PDB file of C-alpha atoms in Angstrom:
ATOM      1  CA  UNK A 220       0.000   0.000   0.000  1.00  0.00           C
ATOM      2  CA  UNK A 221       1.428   3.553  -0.711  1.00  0.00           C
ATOM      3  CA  UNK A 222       0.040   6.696  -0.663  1.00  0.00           C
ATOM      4  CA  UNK A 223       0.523  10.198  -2.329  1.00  0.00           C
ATOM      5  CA  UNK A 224      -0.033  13.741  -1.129  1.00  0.00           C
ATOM      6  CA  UNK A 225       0.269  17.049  -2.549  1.00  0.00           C
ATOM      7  CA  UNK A 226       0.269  20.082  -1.479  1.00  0.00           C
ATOM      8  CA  UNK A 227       2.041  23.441  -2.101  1.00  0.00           C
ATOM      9  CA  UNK A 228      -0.471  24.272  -5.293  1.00  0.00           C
ATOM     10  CA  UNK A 229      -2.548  28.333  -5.094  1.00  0.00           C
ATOM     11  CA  UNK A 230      -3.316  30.825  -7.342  1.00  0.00           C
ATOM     12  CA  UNK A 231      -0.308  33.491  -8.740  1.00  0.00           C
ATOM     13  CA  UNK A 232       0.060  35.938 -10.990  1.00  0.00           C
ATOM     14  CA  UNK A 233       2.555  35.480 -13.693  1.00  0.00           C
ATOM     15  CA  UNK A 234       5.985  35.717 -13.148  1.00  0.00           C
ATOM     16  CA  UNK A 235       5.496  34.235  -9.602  1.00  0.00           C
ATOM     17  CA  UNK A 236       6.552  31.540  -7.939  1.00  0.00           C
ATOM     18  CA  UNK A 237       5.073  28.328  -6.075  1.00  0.00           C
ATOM     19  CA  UNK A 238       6.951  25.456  -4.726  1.00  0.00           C
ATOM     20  CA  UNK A 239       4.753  21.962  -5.079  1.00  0.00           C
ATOM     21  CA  UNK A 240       5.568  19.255  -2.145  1.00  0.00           C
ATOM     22  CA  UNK A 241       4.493  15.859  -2.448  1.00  0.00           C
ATOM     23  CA  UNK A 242       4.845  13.318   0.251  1.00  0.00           C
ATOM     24  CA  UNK A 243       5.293   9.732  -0.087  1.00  0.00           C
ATOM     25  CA  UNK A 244       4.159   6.848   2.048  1.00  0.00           C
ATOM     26  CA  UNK A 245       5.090   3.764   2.173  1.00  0.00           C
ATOM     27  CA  UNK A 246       7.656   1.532   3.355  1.00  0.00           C
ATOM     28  CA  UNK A 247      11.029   2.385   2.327  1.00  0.00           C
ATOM     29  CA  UNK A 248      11.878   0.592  -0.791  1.00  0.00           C
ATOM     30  CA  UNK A 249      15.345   1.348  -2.428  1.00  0.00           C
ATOM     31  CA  UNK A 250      14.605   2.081  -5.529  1.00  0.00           C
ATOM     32  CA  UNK A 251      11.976   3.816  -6.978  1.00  0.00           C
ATOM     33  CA  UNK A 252      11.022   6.743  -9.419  1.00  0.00           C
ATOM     34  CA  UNK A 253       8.858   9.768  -8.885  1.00  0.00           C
ATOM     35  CA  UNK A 254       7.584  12.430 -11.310  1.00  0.00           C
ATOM     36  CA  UNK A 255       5.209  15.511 -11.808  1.00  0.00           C
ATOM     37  CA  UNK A 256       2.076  15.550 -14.407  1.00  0.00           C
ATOM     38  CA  UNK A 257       0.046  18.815 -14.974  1.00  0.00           C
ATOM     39  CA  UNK A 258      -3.530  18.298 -16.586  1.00  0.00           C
ATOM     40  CA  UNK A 259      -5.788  21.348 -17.868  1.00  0.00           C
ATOM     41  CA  UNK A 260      -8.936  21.116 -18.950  1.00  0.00           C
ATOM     42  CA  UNK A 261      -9.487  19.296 -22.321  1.00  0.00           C
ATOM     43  CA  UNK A 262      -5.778  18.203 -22.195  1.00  0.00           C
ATOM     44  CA  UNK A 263      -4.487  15.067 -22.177  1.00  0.00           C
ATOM     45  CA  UNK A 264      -2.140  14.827 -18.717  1.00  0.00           C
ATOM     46  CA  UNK A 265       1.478  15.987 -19.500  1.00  0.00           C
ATOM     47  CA  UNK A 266       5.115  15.070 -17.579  1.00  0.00           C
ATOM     48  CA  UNK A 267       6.334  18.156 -16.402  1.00  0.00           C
ATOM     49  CA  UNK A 268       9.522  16.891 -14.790  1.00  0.00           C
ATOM     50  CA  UNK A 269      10.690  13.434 -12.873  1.00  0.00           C
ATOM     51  CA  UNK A 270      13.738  11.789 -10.937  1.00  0.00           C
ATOM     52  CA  UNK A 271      14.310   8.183 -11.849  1.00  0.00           C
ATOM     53  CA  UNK A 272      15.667   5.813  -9.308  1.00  0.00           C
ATOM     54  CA  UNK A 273      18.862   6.561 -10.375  1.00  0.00           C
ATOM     55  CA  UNK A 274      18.568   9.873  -9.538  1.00  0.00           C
ATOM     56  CA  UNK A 275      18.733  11.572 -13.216  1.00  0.00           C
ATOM     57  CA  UNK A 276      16.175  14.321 -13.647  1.00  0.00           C
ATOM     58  CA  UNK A 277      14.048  14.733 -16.906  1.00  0.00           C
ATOM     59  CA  UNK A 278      12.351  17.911 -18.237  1.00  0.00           C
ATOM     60  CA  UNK A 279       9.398  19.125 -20.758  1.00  0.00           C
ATOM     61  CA  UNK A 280      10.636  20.926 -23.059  1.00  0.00           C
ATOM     62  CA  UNK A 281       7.957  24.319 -21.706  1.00  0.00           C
ATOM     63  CA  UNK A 282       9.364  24.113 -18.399  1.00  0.00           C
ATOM     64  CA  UNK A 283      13.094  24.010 -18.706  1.00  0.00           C
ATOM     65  CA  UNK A 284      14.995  26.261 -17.203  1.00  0.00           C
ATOM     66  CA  UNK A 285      11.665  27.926 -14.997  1.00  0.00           C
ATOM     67  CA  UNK A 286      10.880  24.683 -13.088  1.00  0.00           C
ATOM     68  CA  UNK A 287      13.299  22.782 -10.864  1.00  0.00           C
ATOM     69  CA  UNK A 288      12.439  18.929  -9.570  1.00  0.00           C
ATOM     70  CA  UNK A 289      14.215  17.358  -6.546  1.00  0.00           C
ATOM     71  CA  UNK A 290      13.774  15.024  -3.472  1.00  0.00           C
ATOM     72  CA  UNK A 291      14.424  14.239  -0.087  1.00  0.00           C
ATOM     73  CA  UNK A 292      14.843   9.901  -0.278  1.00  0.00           C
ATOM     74  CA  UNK A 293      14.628   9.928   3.568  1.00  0.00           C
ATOM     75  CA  UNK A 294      11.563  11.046   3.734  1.00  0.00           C
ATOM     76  CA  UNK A 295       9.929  10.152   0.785  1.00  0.00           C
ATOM     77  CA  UNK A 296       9.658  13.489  -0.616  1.00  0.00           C
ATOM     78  CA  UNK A 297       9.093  15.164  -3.854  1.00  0.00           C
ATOM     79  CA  UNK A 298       9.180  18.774  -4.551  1.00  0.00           C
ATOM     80  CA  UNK A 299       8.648  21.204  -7.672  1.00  0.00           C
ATOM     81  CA  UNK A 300      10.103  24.220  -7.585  1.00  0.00           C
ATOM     82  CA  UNK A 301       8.259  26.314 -10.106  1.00  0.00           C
ATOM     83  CA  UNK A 302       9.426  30.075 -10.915  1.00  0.00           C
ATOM     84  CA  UNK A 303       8.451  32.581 -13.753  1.00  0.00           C
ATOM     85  CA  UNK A 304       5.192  30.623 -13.644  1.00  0.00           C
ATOM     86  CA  UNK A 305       2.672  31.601 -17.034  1.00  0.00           C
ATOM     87  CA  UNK A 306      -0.639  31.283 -17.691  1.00  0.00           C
ATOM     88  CA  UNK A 307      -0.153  28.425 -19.365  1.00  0.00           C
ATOM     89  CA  UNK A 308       1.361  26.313 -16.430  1.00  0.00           C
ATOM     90  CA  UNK A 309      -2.486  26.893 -15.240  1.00  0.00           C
ATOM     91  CA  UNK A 310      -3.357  22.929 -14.683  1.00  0.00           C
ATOM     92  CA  UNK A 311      -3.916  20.327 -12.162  1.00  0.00           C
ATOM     93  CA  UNK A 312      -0.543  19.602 -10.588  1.00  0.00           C
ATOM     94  CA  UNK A 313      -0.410  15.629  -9.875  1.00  0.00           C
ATOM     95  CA  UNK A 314       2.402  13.858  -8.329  1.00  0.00           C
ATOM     96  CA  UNK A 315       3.507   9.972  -9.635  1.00  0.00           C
ATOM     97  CA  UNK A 316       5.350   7.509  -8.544  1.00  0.00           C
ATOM     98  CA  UNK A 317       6.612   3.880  -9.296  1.00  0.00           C
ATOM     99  CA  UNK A 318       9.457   1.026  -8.059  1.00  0.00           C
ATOM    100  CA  UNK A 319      12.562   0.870  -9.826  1.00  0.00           C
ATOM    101  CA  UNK A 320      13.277   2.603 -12.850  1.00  0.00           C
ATOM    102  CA  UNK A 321      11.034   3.947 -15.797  1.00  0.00           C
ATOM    103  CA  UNK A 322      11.652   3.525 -19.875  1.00  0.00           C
ATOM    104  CA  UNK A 323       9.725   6.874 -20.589  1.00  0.00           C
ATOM    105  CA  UNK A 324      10.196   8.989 -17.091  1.00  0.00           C
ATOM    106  CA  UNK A 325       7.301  11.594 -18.653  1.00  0.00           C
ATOM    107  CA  UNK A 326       4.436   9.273 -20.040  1.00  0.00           C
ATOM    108  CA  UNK A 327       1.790   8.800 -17.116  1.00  0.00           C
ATOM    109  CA  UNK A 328       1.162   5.227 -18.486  1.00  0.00           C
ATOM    110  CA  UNK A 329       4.931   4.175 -16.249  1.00  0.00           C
ATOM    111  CA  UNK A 330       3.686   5.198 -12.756  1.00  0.00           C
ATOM    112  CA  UNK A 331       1.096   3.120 -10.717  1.00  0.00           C
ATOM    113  CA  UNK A 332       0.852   5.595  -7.877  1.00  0.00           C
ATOM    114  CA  UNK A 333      -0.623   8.834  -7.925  1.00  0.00           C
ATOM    115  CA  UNK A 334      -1.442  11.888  -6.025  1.00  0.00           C
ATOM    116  CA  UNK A 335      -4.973  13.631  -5.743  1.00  0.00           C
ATOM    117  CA  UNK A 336      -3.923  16.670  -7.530  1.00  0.00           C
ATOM    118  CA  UNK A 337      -2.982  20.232  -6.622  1.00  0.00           C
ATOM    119  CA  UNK A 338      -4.878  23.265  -8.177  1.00  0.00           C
ATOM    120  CA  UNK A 339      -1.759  25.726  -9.706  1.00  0.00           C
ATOM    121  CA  UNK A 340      -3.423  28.803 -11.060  1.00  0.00           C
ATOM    122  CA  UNK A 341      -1.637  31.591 -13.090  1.00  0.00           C
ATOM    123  CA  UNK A 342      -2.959  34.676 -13.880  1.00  0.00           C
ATOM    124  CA  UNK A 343      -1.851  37.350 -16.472  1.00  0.00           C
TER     125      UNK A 343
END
């Protein structure tokens, strides 16, 4: 059994910043892989960034450079650090996670544990 929480997620105006946290429970396993999806409205769900088990990071392409990913293994802890948000980062924030490694660290169909979602809302 493992469990997913996010928090962290608000409304900004652009240019802002918000820094996502998601917490992970379940017993400690030594290798596992963890990611953030975003989902708006009418849009399919999207990676936005992820740490494989090996610790390598992966990036969209729209959020390089704005939007850091890291984590705390100890405690099971994901966090997205997200500045010079846009309007279009507007979405439903969810956090993913898996055992072991993943082929494709940014396609939702390699994680088997999810999050309920954070609201992340950008104004212009």
């Amino acid at each position: 059994q493992a469990q997913l929480v996010e928090s962290g997620g608000g409304s900004v105006q652009a240019g802002g910043s918000l820094r996502l946290s998601c917490a992970g429970s379940w017993n400690h396993y030594d290798r596992y892989s963890m990611a953030w999806f975003r989902q708006a409205p009418g849009n399919e769900r999207e990676g936005v960034a992820a740490i494989d088990s090996d610790g390598t990071t992966t990036y969209a392409d729209a959020v390089k450079g704005r939007f850091t990913v890291s984590q705390d293994n100890d405690k099971i802890t994901l966090y997205l650090q997200m500045n010079s948000l846009k309007p279009e980062d507007t979405a439903m924030y969810y956090c993913a996670a898996d055992w072991g490694g993943v082929g494709r660290p940014l396609v939702p169909s390699e994680y088997v544990y999810w999050g309920q979602g954070t609201q992340v809302t950008v104004s212009s």
